[in-house]
Short mmCIF file of C-alpha atoms and ligand atoms in Angstrom, two decimals:
data_model
loop_
_atom_site.label_atom_id
_atom_site.label_comp_id
_atom_site.label_asym_id
_atom_site.label_seq_id
_atom_site.Cartn_x
_atom_site.Cartn_y
_atom_site.Cartn_z
CA MET A 28 -1.40 23.73 -25.66
CA PRO A 29 0.88 23.56 -22.73
CA ARG A 30 3.24 20.84 -22.36
CA PRO A 31 2.21 17.95 -20.17
CA ILE A 32 3.56 18.02 -16.93
CA ASN A 33 6.23 15.31 -16.19
CA VAL A 34 6.48 13.51 -13.07
CA LEU A 35 8.97 10.97 -11.68
CA PHE A 36 7.00 8.40 -9.36
CA VAL A 37 9.24 6.73 -7.09
CA SER A 38 8.06 3.83 -4.96
CA PRO A 39 9.56 1.10 -2.96
CA GLU A 40 7.00 -1.37 -4.52
CA VAL A 41 4.85 -1.26 -7.53
CA TYR A 42 2.39 -3.85 -8.87
CA PRO A 43 3.06 -6.52 -10.66
CA PHE A 44 6.69 -5.99 -10.10
CA ALA A 45 7.16 -6.06 -6.15
CA LYS A 46 4.25 -6.22 -3.87
CA THR A 47 4.33 -6.80 0.01
CA GLY A 48 0.92 -4.56 0.45
CA GLY A 49 -1.60 -1.88 -0.83
CA LEU A 50 1.37 0.51 -1.60
CA ALA A 51 1.99 -1.64 -4.82
CA ASP A 52 -1.51 -1.90 -6.00
CA VAL A 53 -1.81 2.20 -5.38
CA SER A 54 1.51 2.81 -7.28
CA TYR A 55 0.21 0.89 -10.20
CA GLY A 56 -3.45 2.34 -10.03
CA LEU A 57 -2.70 5.85 -9.66
CA VAL A 58 0.33 5.88 -12.13
CA MET A 59 -2.20 4.50 -14.65
CA ALA A 60 -5.11 6.89 -13.73
CA LEU A 61 -2.54 9.74 -14.21
CA ARG A 62 -1.45 8.59 -17.69
CA GLU A 63 -4.96 8.47 -18.69
CA LEU A 64 -5.40 11.94 -17.69
CA GLY A 65 -2.43 12.71 -19.85
CA VAL A 66 0.26 13.33 -17.14
CA ASP A 67 3.54 12.34 -18.60
CA ILE A 68 4.39 10.02 -15.41
CA ARG A 69 7.30 7.52 -15.28
CA VAL A 70 7.97 5.22 -12.32
CA MET A 71 11.19 4.02 -10.44
CA LEU A 72 11.60 1.30 -8.00
CA PRO A 73 14.69 -1.07 -7.06
CA LYS A 74 14.89 -4.39 -8.63
CA TYR A 75 14.62 -6.99 -5.61
CA GLY A 76 15.80 -10.59 -6.03
CA CYS A 77 12.30 -11.51 -6.32
CA VAL A 78 11.60 -9.43 -9.52
CA SER A 79 11.86 -11.41 -12.56
CA GLU A 80 13.64 -9.65 -15.43
CA ARG A 81 11.92 -11.88 -17.87
CA LYS A 82 8.46 -11.83 -16.69
CA ASN A 83 8.61 -8.02 -16.36
CA HIS A 84 10.35 -7.51 -19.72
CA ILE A 85 13.18 -5.65 -18.19
CA HIS A 86 16.06 -4.73 -20.42
CA GLU A 87 19.28 -2.58 -20.25
CA ILE A 88 19.50 0.85 -21.20
CA ARG A 89 22.97 1.28 -22.68
CA ARG A 90 23.80 4.66 -21.33
CA LEU A 91 22.65 3.73 -17.89
CA ARG A 92 24.63 0.50 -17.71
CA ILE A 93 26.84 1.70 -14.89
CA ILE A 94 26.38 4.64 -12.85
CA GLU A 95 28.31 5.42 -9.68
CA ILE A 96 26.55 6.00 -6.70
CA PRO A 97 28.18 7.57 -3.63
CA VAL A 98 27.07 5.82 -0.40
CA GLY A 99 29.18 7.55 2.52
CA HIS A 100 32.68 7.45 1.59
CA ARG A 101 32.32 4.64 -0.91
CA VAL A 102 31.09 4.22 -4.43
CA GLU A 103 28.58 1.66 -5.43
CA PRO A 104 27.60 0.77 -9.03
CA ALA A 105 24.06 0.89 -10.10
CA SER A 106 22.58 -0.32 -13.52
CA ILE A 107 19.50 1.64 -14.24
CA LYS A 108 17.23 -0.85 -16.42
CA SER A 109 14.01 -0.07 -18.29
CA SER A 110 10.33 -1.52 -18.46
CA THR A 111 6.75 -0.43 -18.85
CA LEU A 112 3.85 -0.51 -16.87
CA GLN A 113 0.52 -0.62 -18.69
CA ASN A 114 -3.21 -1.38 -18.72
CA PRO A 115 -5.33 -1.94 -22.12
CA ARG A 116 -5.27 1.84 -22.86
CA VAL A 117 -2.10 3.35 -21.65
CA ARG A 118 1.60 2.66 -20.53
CA ALA A 119 4.27 4.21 -18.55
CA GLN A 120 8.03 4.06 -18.74
CA VAL A 121 9.59 2.31 -15.60
CA TYR A 122 13.15 2.49 -14.45
CA VAL A 123 14.46 -0.32 -11.95
CA THR A 124 17.74 0.20 -9.90
CA THR A 125 19.58 -3.05 -10.15
CA ASN A 126 22.56 -3.68 -7.62
CA TYR A 127 23.60 -7.29 -6.74
CA ALA A 128 24.44 -6.79 -3.25
CA TYR A 129 21.90 -4.38 -1.93
CA PHE A 130 18.85 -5.95 -3.85
CA ASP A 131 19.22 -8.64 -6.38
CA SER A 132 20.86 -10.96 -3.90
CA ARG A 133 17.79 -10.73 -1.36
CA LYS A 134 14.67 -12.47 -1.68
CA GLY A 135 12.79 -10.22 0.63
CA LEU A 136 12.08 -6.42 -0.03
CA TYR A 137 12.66 -5.14 3.42
CA SER A 138 13.25 -8.13 5.67
CA ASP A 139 14.59 -11.64 5.51
CA PRO A 140 11.74 -13.81 4.83
CA GLN A 141 13.14 -16.67 6.70
CA THR A 142 13.42 -14.62 10.21
CA GLY A 143 11.09 -11.91 9.35
CA LYS A 144 13.72 -9.51 10.53
CA PRO A 145 14.44 -6.25 8.90
CA TYR A 146 17.92 -6.32 6.91
CA ALA A 147 20.55 -4.78 8.89
CA ASP A 148 21.51 -2.45 5.99
CA ASN A 149 18.28 -1.04 5.31
CA ASP A 150 19.46 2.49 5.82
CA GLU A 151 22.44 1.89 3.07
CA ARG A 152 20.30 -0.20 0.81
CA PHE A 153 17.59 2.81 0.56
CA LEU A 154 19.97 5.63 0.62
CA PHE A 155 21.60 3.95 -2.20
CA PHE A 156 18.23 3.75 -4.16
CA CYS A 157 17.28 7.24 -3.21
CA ARG A 158 20.41 8.50 -4.56
CA SER A 159 20.35 6.36 -7.67
CA VAL A 160 16.89 8.38 -8.48
CA VAL A 161 18.62 11.52 -8.35
CA GLU A 162 21.78 10.63 -10.11
CA MET A 163 19.69 9.12 -12.97
CA CYS A 164 18.02 12.21 -13.72
CA ARG A 165 21.26 14.13 -13.70
CA PHE A 166 22.82 11.75 -16.00
CA LEU A 167 19.95 11.61 -18.36
CA ARG A 168 19.52 15.63 -18.04
CA TRP A 169 15.91 15.25 -17.20
CA PHE A 170 14.55 17.38 -14.29
CA PRO A 171 11.02 16.39 -13.94
CA ASP A 172 8.52 19.11 -12.88
CA VAL A 173 7.53 16.83 -10.00
CA ILE A 174 8.99 14.20 -7.97
CA HIS A 175 6.41 12.16 -6.21
CA TYR A 176 7.94 10.04 -3.65
CA ASN A 177 6.20 7.47 -1.43
CA ASP A 178 6.99 6.09 2.29
CA TRP A 179 10.27 6.05 4.27
CA GLN A 180 12.31 4.08 1.75
CA THR A 181 12.21 6.69 -0.89
CA ALA A 182 11.88 9.55 1.65
CA MET A 183 15.60 10.73 1.02
CA VAL A 184 14.92 11.34 -2.26
CA GLY A 185 13.89 14.91 -1.34
CA ALA A 186 17.11 15.57 0.71
CA TYR A 187 19.33 14.65 -2.07
CA VAL A 188 17.47 16.75 -4.50
CA ARG A 189 17.66 19.98 -2.48
CA ALA A 190 20.74 19.57 -0.49
CA LEU A 191 23.10 18.39 -3.25
CA TYR A 192 21.70 19.52 -6.58
CA PRO A 193 19.45 22.81 -5.76
CA THR A 194 20.31 24.40 -9.04
CA GLU A 195 20.16 21.65 -11.15
CA PHE A 196 16.66 20.78 -9.51
CA ARG A 197 15.54 24.46 -9.24
CA ARG A 198 12.25 23.85 -11.27
CA THR A 199 11.48 20.56 -9.61
CA ARG A 200 8.80 20.33 -7.10
CA LEU A 201 8.57 17.44 -4.40
CA LEU A 202 5.52 15.83 -3.22
CA PHE A 203 5.91 13.06 -0.62
CA THR A 204 2.99 10.75 0.17
CA LEU A 205 2.67 8.95 3.34
CA HIS A 206 1.14 5.67 3.12
CA SER A 207 1.89 4.36 6.64
CA LEU A 208 3.57 6.15 9.73
CA THR A 209 4.29 2.77 11.38
CA GLU A 210 7.42 2.64 9.65
CA LEU A 211 9.64 5.94 9.66
CA GLY A 212 12.73 4.55 8.58
CA VAL A 213 14.37 5.13 11.80
CA PHE A 214 18.20 4.39 12.24
CA PRO A 215 21.06 5.18 14.74
CA PRO A 216 22.80 8.46 14.51
CA GLU A 217 25.96 6.81 12.68
CA THR A 218 23.64 6.69 9.56
CA PHE A 219 24.12 10.30 8.96
CA ALA A 220 27.63 9.70 7.62
CA LYS A 221 26.41 7.33 5.20
CA THR A 222 24.06 9.62 3.54
CA GLY A 223 26.80 11.92 2.44
CA LEU A 224 25.01 15.13 3.09
CA PRO A 225 26.92 17.97 4.68
CA GLU A 226 26.85 18.29 8.46
CA ARG A 227 24.42 21.23 8.21
CA TYR A 228 21.42 19.13 7.44
CA ALA A 229 21.65 16.98 10.42
CA GLU A 230 18.77 18.90 11.89
CA GLN A 231 16.45 18.00 9.28
CA LEU A 232 17.28 14.50 9.49
CA LEU A 233 17.58 13.82 13.21
CA HIS A 234 14.58 13.28 15.19
CA ARG A 235 14.68 12.25 19.11
CA GLY A 236 18.26 11.54 18.65
CA MET A 237 18.08 9.13 15.71
CA VAL A 238 18.08 9.53 12.07
CA ASN A 239 14.68 9.58 10.68
CA PHE A 240 14.02 9.14 6.87
CA VAL A 241 10.35 10.16 7.02
CA LYS A 242 11.09 13.25 8.93
CA ALA A 243 13.63 14.29 6.21
CA GLY A 244 11.26 13.31 3.78
CA ILE A 245 8.55 15.90 5.23
CA GLU A 246 11.31 18.57 5.80
CA PHE A 247 12.33 18.86 1.93
CA ALA A 248 8.83 18.28 0.31
CA ASP A 249 6.93 21.10 -1.08
CA VAL A 250 3.62 19.11 -0.21
CA VAL A 251 2.85 16.14 1.87
CA THR A 252 -0.14 14.17 1.49
CA THR A 253 -1.57 11.02 3.14
CA VAL A 254 -4.15 8.43 1.80
CA SER A 255 -7.26 9.35 3.44
CA PRO A 256 -8.90 12.35 5.06
CA SER A 257 -9.38 10.64 8.18
CA TYR A 258 -6.02 9.39 8.58
CA ALA A 259 -4.73 12.90 7.96
CA HIS A 260 -7.31 14.22 10.72
CA GLU A 261 -6.13 11.58 13.12
CA LEU A 262 -2.50 12.16 12.57
CA LEU A 263 -3.07 16.08 13.19
CA THR A 264 -5.00 15.31 16.32
CA GLY A 265 -2.83 12.61 17.73
CA VAL A 266 -5.54 9.95 17.70
CA VAL A 267 -2.91 7.89 15.81
CA ASP A 268 0.81 7.61 16.68
CA SER A 269 2.88 9.65 14.27
CA GLY A 270 6.03 8.81 16.10
CA GLY A 271 6.27 12.44 17.10
CA LEU A 272 5.88 13.90 13.74
CA ASP A 273 2.39 15.44 14.47
CA GLU A 274 3.71 18.67 15.07
CA LEU A 275 5.74 18.86 11.83
CA LEU A 276 2.59 17.99 9.72
CA ARG A 277 0.36 20.42 11.96
CA ARG A 278 2.82 23.24 10.92
CA ARG A 279 1.91 22.46 7.29
CA HIS A 280 -1.85 21.77 7.36
CA PRO A 281 -3.86 22.84 5.47
CA GLU A 282 -1.91 24.45 3.05
CA SER A 283 0.67 21.69 2.38
CA PHE A 284 -0.60 18.43 4.34
CA ILE A 285 -3.44 16.97 2.91
CA GLY A 286 -5.47 13.83 2.86
CA ILE A 287 -6.38 12.25 -0.70
CA LEU A 288 -8.35 8.83 -0.51
CA ASN A 289 -7.04 6.14 -2.63
CA GLY A 290 -8.99 4.45 -5.44
CA VAL A 291 -9.13 0.76 -6.76
CA ASP A 292 -7.99 -0.17 -10.42
CA PRO A 293 -10.55 -1.68 -12.24
CA THR A 294 -8.39 -3.40 -14.52
CA VAL A 295 -6.95 -5.50 -11.85
CA TRP A 296 -9.55 -5.64 -8.96
CA ASN A 297 -12.92 -6.29 -10.83
CA PRO A 298 -14.80 -9.54 -10.43
CA ARG A 299 -15.99 -9.30 -14.00
CA THR A 300 -12.72 -9.55 -15.77
CA ASP A 301 -10.52 -10.81 -12.91
CA PRO A 302 -7.75 -13.09 -14.67
CA TYR A 303 -7.06 -14.68 -11.32
CA LEU A 304 -10.43 -15.97 -11.17
CA ASP A 305 -12.04 -19.38 -12.93
CA HIS A 306 -15.62 -18.00 -11.88
CA ARG A 307 -16.16 -14.34 -12.88
CA TYR A 308 -19.17 -12.55 -11.82
CA ASP A 309 -21.11 -9.14 -11.64
CA ALA A 310 -23.70 -7.90 -9.10
CA GLU A 311 -26.56 -10.06 -11.16
CA THR A 312 -24.33 -13.33 -11.10
CA VAL A 313 -23.02 -12.89 -7.65
CA TRP A 314 -25.52 -15.36 -6.10
CA LEU A 315 -24.97 -18.07 -8.53
CA THR A 316 -21.08 -17.62 -8.79
CA LYS A 317 -19.72 -16.85 -5.43
CA PRO A 318 -20.52 -20.23 -4.18
CA LEU A 319 -18.29 -21.71 -6.94
CA ASN A 320 -15.55 -19.51 -5.86
CA LYS A 321 -16.12 -20.37 -2.41
CA GLN A 322 -15.73 -24.04 -3.08
CA GLN A 323 -12.59 -23.50 -4.69
CA LEU A 324 -11.44 -21.27 -2.00
CA LEU A 325 -12.15 -23.89 0.67
CA GLN A 326 -10.58 -26.48 -1.40
CA ARG A 327 -7.27 -24.38 -1.50
CA PHE A 328 -7.47 -24.20 2.37
CA GLU A 329 -8.41 -27.80 2.58
CA LEU A 330 -11.60 -26.91 4.72
CA ARG A 331 -14.93 -28.71 4.14
CA TYR A 332 -17.35 -26.77 2.19
CA ASP A 333 -20.93 -26.08 3.69
CA PRO A 334 -23.32 -23.71 2.09
CA LYS A 335 -24.76 -23.03 5.31
CA LEU A 336 -21.34 -21.76 6.98
CA PRO A 337 -20.51 -18.25 6.10
CA VAL A 338 -16.68 -17.81 5.10
CA ILE A 339 -14.88 -14.90 6.75
CA GLY A 340 -11.65 -13.90 4.72
CA VAL A 341 -8.64 -12.04 6.26
CA ILE A 342 -5.56 -10.86 4.53
CA MET A 343 -3.29 -9.13 6.92
CA ARG A 344 0.31 -8.07 7.58
CA LEU A 345 0.94 -9.48 10.91
CA HIS A 346 1.50 -6.33 12.93
CA PRO A 347 -0.17 -5.11 15.75
CA VAL A 348 -1.50 -1.81 14.19
CA LYS A 349 -3.54 -4.14 11.60
CA GLY A 350 -5.31 -5.61 14.68
CA ILE A 351 -3.44 -9.21 14.91
CA GLU A 352 -3.77 -9.07 18.58
CA LEU A 353 -7.41 -8.32 18.54
CA PHE A 354 -7.93 -10.84 16.17
CA LEU A 355 -6.18 -13.64 18.11
CA GLU A 356 -8.11 -12.76 21.41
CA ALA A 357 -11.62 -12.81 19.66
CA ALA A 358 -10.95 -15.80 17.48
CA PRO A 359 -11.16 -18.94 19.80
CA THR A 360 -14.65 -17.73 20.99
CA LEU A 361 -15.84 -17.06 17.58
CA LEU A 362 -14.39 -20.34 16.07
CA ALA A 363 -15.90 -22.41 19.06
CA ARG A 364 -19.28 -21.31 17.70
CA ARG A 365 -18.71 -23.84 14.73
CA ASP A 366 -21.22 -21.78 12.71
CA LEU A 367 -18.49 -19.92 10.65
CA GLN A 368 -15.09 -20.70 8.96
CA ILE A 369 -11.98 -18.19 8.71
CA VAL A 370 -9.43 -18.30 5.93
CA PHE A 371 -6.33 -16.37 6.60
CA LEU A 372 -3.56 -15.19 4.43
CA GLY A 373 -0.51 -13.00 5.91
CA ASP A 374 2.83 -12.86 7.23
CA GLY A 375 5.03 -11.15 9.76
CA ALA A 376 6.60 -11.69 13.24
CA SER A 377 7.30 -15.18 14.43
CA GLU A 378 5.19 -14.90 17.45
CA TYR A 379 2.16 -14.24 15.46
CA ARG A 380 2.90 -16.90 12.90
CA SER A 381 3.06 -19.57 15.86
CA ALA A 382 -0.26 -18.13 17.39
CA LEU A 383 -2.12 -18.73 14.18
CA GLN A 384 -0.82 -22.01 13.65
CA LYS A 385 -1.81 -23.02 17.27
CA LEU A 386 -5.28 -21.74 16.30
CA GLN A 387 -5.14 -23.88 13.29
CA ARG A 388 -4.31 -26.87 15.36
CA GLN A 389 -7.23 -26.02 17.81
CA PHE A 390 -9.81 -25.50 15.06
CA PRO A 391 -8.88 -27.72 12.13
CA ARG A 392 -12.26 -27.70 10.75
CA TYR A 393 -13.05 -23.92 11.01
CA PHE A 394 -9.70 -22.12 10.52
CA ALA A 395 -7.33 -22.36 8.01
CA LEU A 396 -4.01 -20.50 7.26
CA HIS A 397 -1.64 -19.70 4.57
CA LEU A 398 1.67 -17.83 5.70
CA GLY A 399 3.14 -15.72 3.15
CA PHE A 400 1.82 -13.60 0.42
CA ASP A 401 0.11 -14.89 -2.75
CA GLU A 402 -1.45 -12.45 -5.21
CA ALA A 403 -3.69 -15.06 -6.94
CA LEU A 404 -5.07 -16.34 -3.66
CA ALA A 405 -5.66 -12.87 -2.33
CA HIS A 406 -7.95 -12.61 -5.27
CA LEU A 407 -9.71 -15.79 -4.64
CA ILE A 408 -10.24 -14.91 -0.96
CA GLU A 409 -12.02 -11.64 -1.96
CA ALA A 410 -14.14 -13.63 -4.61
CA GLY A 411 -14.85 -16.80 -2.41
CA SER A 412 -15.76 -15.28 1.20
CA ASP A 413 -18.72 -14.03 2.21
CA MET A 414 -17.33 -11.54 4.98
CA PHE A 415 -13.87 -10.05 5.02
CA LEU A 416 -12.46 -8.87 8.56
CA MET A 417 -10.08 -5.84 9.04
CA PRO A 418 -9.74 -5.19 12.73
CA SER A 419 -7.04 -2.38 12.21
CA LEU A 420 -5.86 -0.21 14.98
CA GLN A 421 -4.94 2.19 12.43
CA GLU A 422 -5.53 2.12 8.62
CA PRO A 423 -4.05 4.96 6.55
CA CYS A 424 -6.35 3.95 3.81
CA GLY A 425 -6.73 0.08 3.54
CA GLN A 426 -7.33 -1.46 -0.07
CA ASN A 427 -8.87 -4.72 0.89
CA GLN A 428 -12.20 -3.51 2.24
CA MET A 429 -12.79 -1.67 -1.12
CA TYR A 430 -11.97 -4.83 -3.05
CA SER A 431 -14.38 -6.87 -0.63
CA MET A 432 -17.22 -4.38 -1.53
CA LEU A 433 -16.71 -4.68 -5.18
CA TYR A 434 -16.46 -8.43 -4.80
CA GLY A 435 -19.85 -8.72 -3.06
CA THR A 436 -17.97 -9.63 0.20
CA VAL A 437 -19.22 -7.88 3.31
CA PRO A 438 -16.45 -5.94 4.80
CA ILE A 439 -16.30 -6.00 8.98
CA VAL A 440 -14.04 -3.18 9.67
CA ARG A 441 -12.91 -0.98 12.82
CA ALA A 442 -13.85 2.66 12.33
CA THR A 443 -10.17 4.21 11.71
CA GLY A 444 -8.61 5.99 8.84
CA GLY A 445 -9.60 4.85 5.25
CA LEU A 446 -11.72 2.25 6.90
CA ARG A 447 -14.00 4.98 8.33
CA ASP A 448 -13.97 6.81 5.00
CA THR A 449 -15.03 4.10 2.68
CA VAL A 450 -17.22 1.54 4.39
CA VAL A 451 -20.71 2.78 6.06
CA ASP A 452 -22.19 0.83 8.66
CA PHE A 453 -25.28 -0.95 7.43
CA ASP A 454 -28.80 -0.11 8.86
CA PRO A 455 -31.45 -2.64 8.83
CA ALA A 456 -33.94 -0.34 9.29
CA THR A 457 -33.21 1.91 5.94
CA GLY A 458 -31.40 -0.90 3.97
CA GLU A 459 -28.46 1.76 3.66
CA GLY A 460 -25.03 1.09 4.40
CA THR A 461 -21.93 -1.07 2.77
CA GLY A 462 -20.45 -3.04 5.81
CA ILE A 463 -20.37 -3.63 9.60
CA VAL A 464 -18.27 -0.87 11.39
CA PHE A 465 -17.16 -1.18 15.18
CA GLU A 466 -15.83 1.75 16.98
CA GLU A 467 -13.79 0.33 19.99
CA PRO A 468 -10.36 -1.52 19.35
CA THR A 469 -11.40 -4.40 21.71
CA ALA A 470 -11.92 -8.15 21.12
CA GLU A 471 -15.26 -7.95 22.38
CA ALA A 472 -16.23 -4.92 20.08
CA LEU A 473 -14.78 -7.22 17.33
CA ARG A 474 -16.52 -10.40 18.38
CA ALA A 475 -19.95 -8.50 18.64
CA ALA A 476 -19.42 -7.02 15.05
CA VAL A 477 -19.05 -10.29 13.58
CA GLU A 478 -22.07 -11.66 15.58
CA ARG A 479 -23.98 -8.60 14.04
CA ALA A 480 -22.66 -9.82 10.43
CA LEU A 481 -23.75 -13.44 11.31
CA GLN A 482 -27.25 -12.46 12.03
CA LEU A 483 -27.64 -10.41 8.93
CA TYR A 484 -26.42 -13.33 6.81
CA GLN A 485 -29.25 -15.42 8.19
CA GLN A 486 -31.88 -12.91 6.71
CA PRO A 487 -31.34 -13.44 2.96
CA GLU A 488 -33.27 -10.19 1.92
CA LEU A 489 -31.10 -7.95 4.26
CA TRP A 490 -27.93 -9.63 3.26
CA GLN A 491 -28.55 -9.28 -0.37
CA ARG A 492 -29.30 -5.59 -0.04
CA LEU A 493 -26.09 -5.10 1.99
CA VAL A 494 -24.08 -6.96 -0.85
CA ALA A 495 -25.70 -5.00 -3.63
CA ASN A 496 -24.64 -1.77 -1.98
CA GLY A 497 -21.26 -2.74 -1.76
CA MET A 498 -20.92 -3.74 -5.32
CA ALA A 499 -22.66 -0.55 -6.58
CA GLN A 500 -19.70 1.50 -5.14
CA ASP A 501 -17.46 3.66 -7.16
CA PHE A 502 -13.88 3.50 -5.85
CA SER A 503 -12.37 4.57 -9.20
CA TRP A 504 -9.14 6.25 -9.35
CA ARG A 505 -10.52 9.11 -11.49
CA HIS A 506 -11.27 11.28 -8.29
CA ALA A 507 -8.01 10.93 -6.60
CA ALA A 508 -6.01 11.00 -10.12
CA ARG A 509 -7.51 14.56 -10.67
CA HIS A 510 -6.83 15.63 -7.41
CA TYR A 511 -3.08 14.65 -7.72
CA ALA A 512 -2.92 16.18 -11.25
CA GLU A 513 -4.15 19.24 -10.00
CA LEU A 514 -1.65 19.35 -7.11
CA TYR A 515 1.07 18.81 -9.66
CA ARG A 516 -0.20 21.72 -11.64
CA THR A 517 -0.47 23.84 -8.81
CA LEU A 518 3.07 23.21 -7.56
CA VAL A 519 4.25 23.74 -10.90
CA ARG A 520 2.79 27.14 -11.14
CA GLY A 521 4.32 27.84 -7.96
CA LYS A 522 0.91 29.41 -6.60
CA GLU A 523 -0.59 29.09 -3.16
CA LEU A 524 -1.82 25.49 -2.68
CA ALA A 525 -5.16 24.96 -2.67
CA ARG A 526 -6.72 24.48 0.44
CA ALA A 527 -8.34 21.06 0.38
CA ALA A 528 -9.57 17.61 1.36
CA VAL A 529 -8.97 17.25 5.18
CA SER A 530 -12.57 17.18 6.33
C1 GLC B 623 -0.26 1.08 3.29
C2 GLC B 623 -1.37 1.35 4.45
C3 GLC B 623 -2.66 1.21 3.75
C4 GLC B 623 -2.66 2.02 2.51
C5 GLC B 623 -1.75 1.45 1.71
C6 GLC B 623 -1.57 2.31 0.11
O1 GLC B 623 -0.06 -0.11 3.36
O2 GLC B 623 -1.13 0.57 5.46
O3 GLC B 623 -3.91 1.47 4.78
O4 GLC B 623 -4.11 1.44 1.97
O5 GLC B 623 -0.43 1.91 2.21
O6 GLC B 623 -1.71 3.68 0.41
#
C-alpha cells in the first residue's frame, strides 16, 4: 500500500477555535472529510486572544516551546502549541502559533472589535504567522507532500517555502484556495522589507504599486482553487471584481485554477442532532418543531410571536459585497407591510451598524438586531426562521443558504457565485426548486423576491413542497473532499493536472 499523502492545512480561522465566517466552518468540515478519506492532514492557525486554551485543550509541545521567527530585521518568538480537531469518527492534529503581542493580546482576529478597524500591523502579524508555519516544518524536519493554504492571511506561506527554502521543500506541492477576493492583503510598498525576502521577489509580491499577499499566494502556488464553479467563472470573465488579479487566474485556467463547491459538515449543521438546539427535528417533524424554535428565536430577539407572520433570518458580515446596502434600501418598505418579521445577526463597519439600529428604532415590533457574532444564535436563526435572506453582490460559495435548506428554511438569494450553484429557483408549476432566486442586484428585485416568497408562504401545499425539497438536498463534503484528495494525489505525482470543475 502506498503511504497516505500528508498535508498541512493552514487557515486563519478554524471552527471551533476561531470563527468570523464560512471559512472557519469550511476548514473544519473539509479537514474532517479528508481525514475520513484517509488523508493524513494536519491543521495550523494562529492563537488569537479569543481562543481559549482550556476549552480547546491546547497544550505545549516541549520541543516547540520557543522558535525564533524572523520578521524584517527583528526576530520574534513563537511558541507552537498542540490540539486536536475531531468528529465522532476521526481526529486531526492541530498546531497553533502563539505570540502575545501579535495574537494573544488582541480580542479580534483581523480588526479591533471596538472600532471595526483592521489592526494597523496586520501585515506583520500574518507575515509572522506564515513564517511560523514554514519554520515549524523545518524544526520538525517534516516536509509535507502538500501545503494547502487559504486566503490572504496565509498566502505568504507559498512565498516563504519557494523563495527561502526551495531545497528542503522540494517535494512539497502548494495549493492555494481563494475563499474571497474582497480582501487581498494589500499593504504599502514598505511592507516588502518586513517580508525578509530577497529583492528579486518584489515582482511576485507587488501589484499596482502595493504589496499584495494574494497575488504572491497565486504566483507561488502549484494549483489555485476557489469555492464554487460559478465564482471561478465570474472571476475569469470579470463579472466580479478580482482586484486586478483576473489576468493571473486566466493564465492558469483550466489547468491550475478551478472551482470546487464547498460542502456542509453534517456533524455540526444538522437539525436532527444540532447540539445548540433545544428542539431538534427532521423532514417529518419540521412542521411541529419549527414553531417551537421560532418562538424561542423571537424571544431571544424580544419580538412578539405571531404564528401568522413569517420570520426572515439574516446572518451577514456588514460589507457591501454581502448586499448590506441593498438590504438597507429595501427593508423599510418590506417592514412597513407589517406582515413579516426580520431578525438580523451580523457585524462590521459602524455606518452600517447605526443604520441597522435606526431600523430597529423605526420598526421595533418587526425588526430586531444582534450585533456581533454568536454561534449558538446562528444555529437558532437557521432553525427558527421561515426564510433566510442573502442578497449578496458577490458570494464565492456561501454556507448559510445550504444550512437554511437543510434546516427547512427557504433561502432567498441573489444569483451569484455559490448561491447560483446551490439554490434552484422554485417553480410552482412543477413543484421543483429549493428557494427563491433573483438576478438583479437592486433593492427592487430583492423586494420582489421577498414578495414572491410571502405569496408562496400563504399557500401551504406549495410551501411544504419547497421546504421538503430543500431538506432533501445532499450537501455533504464527500464530493468536494474526493476532489481535493484527487488534486493532492495529482500534485504529488507531478502529472499534468486534470481538467476539471469550471463549468
Ligand atoms: C468566504 C466567502 C463565502 C464562502 C466561505 C467559505 O467567507 O465569502 O462565500 O462560503 O468563505 O469558503
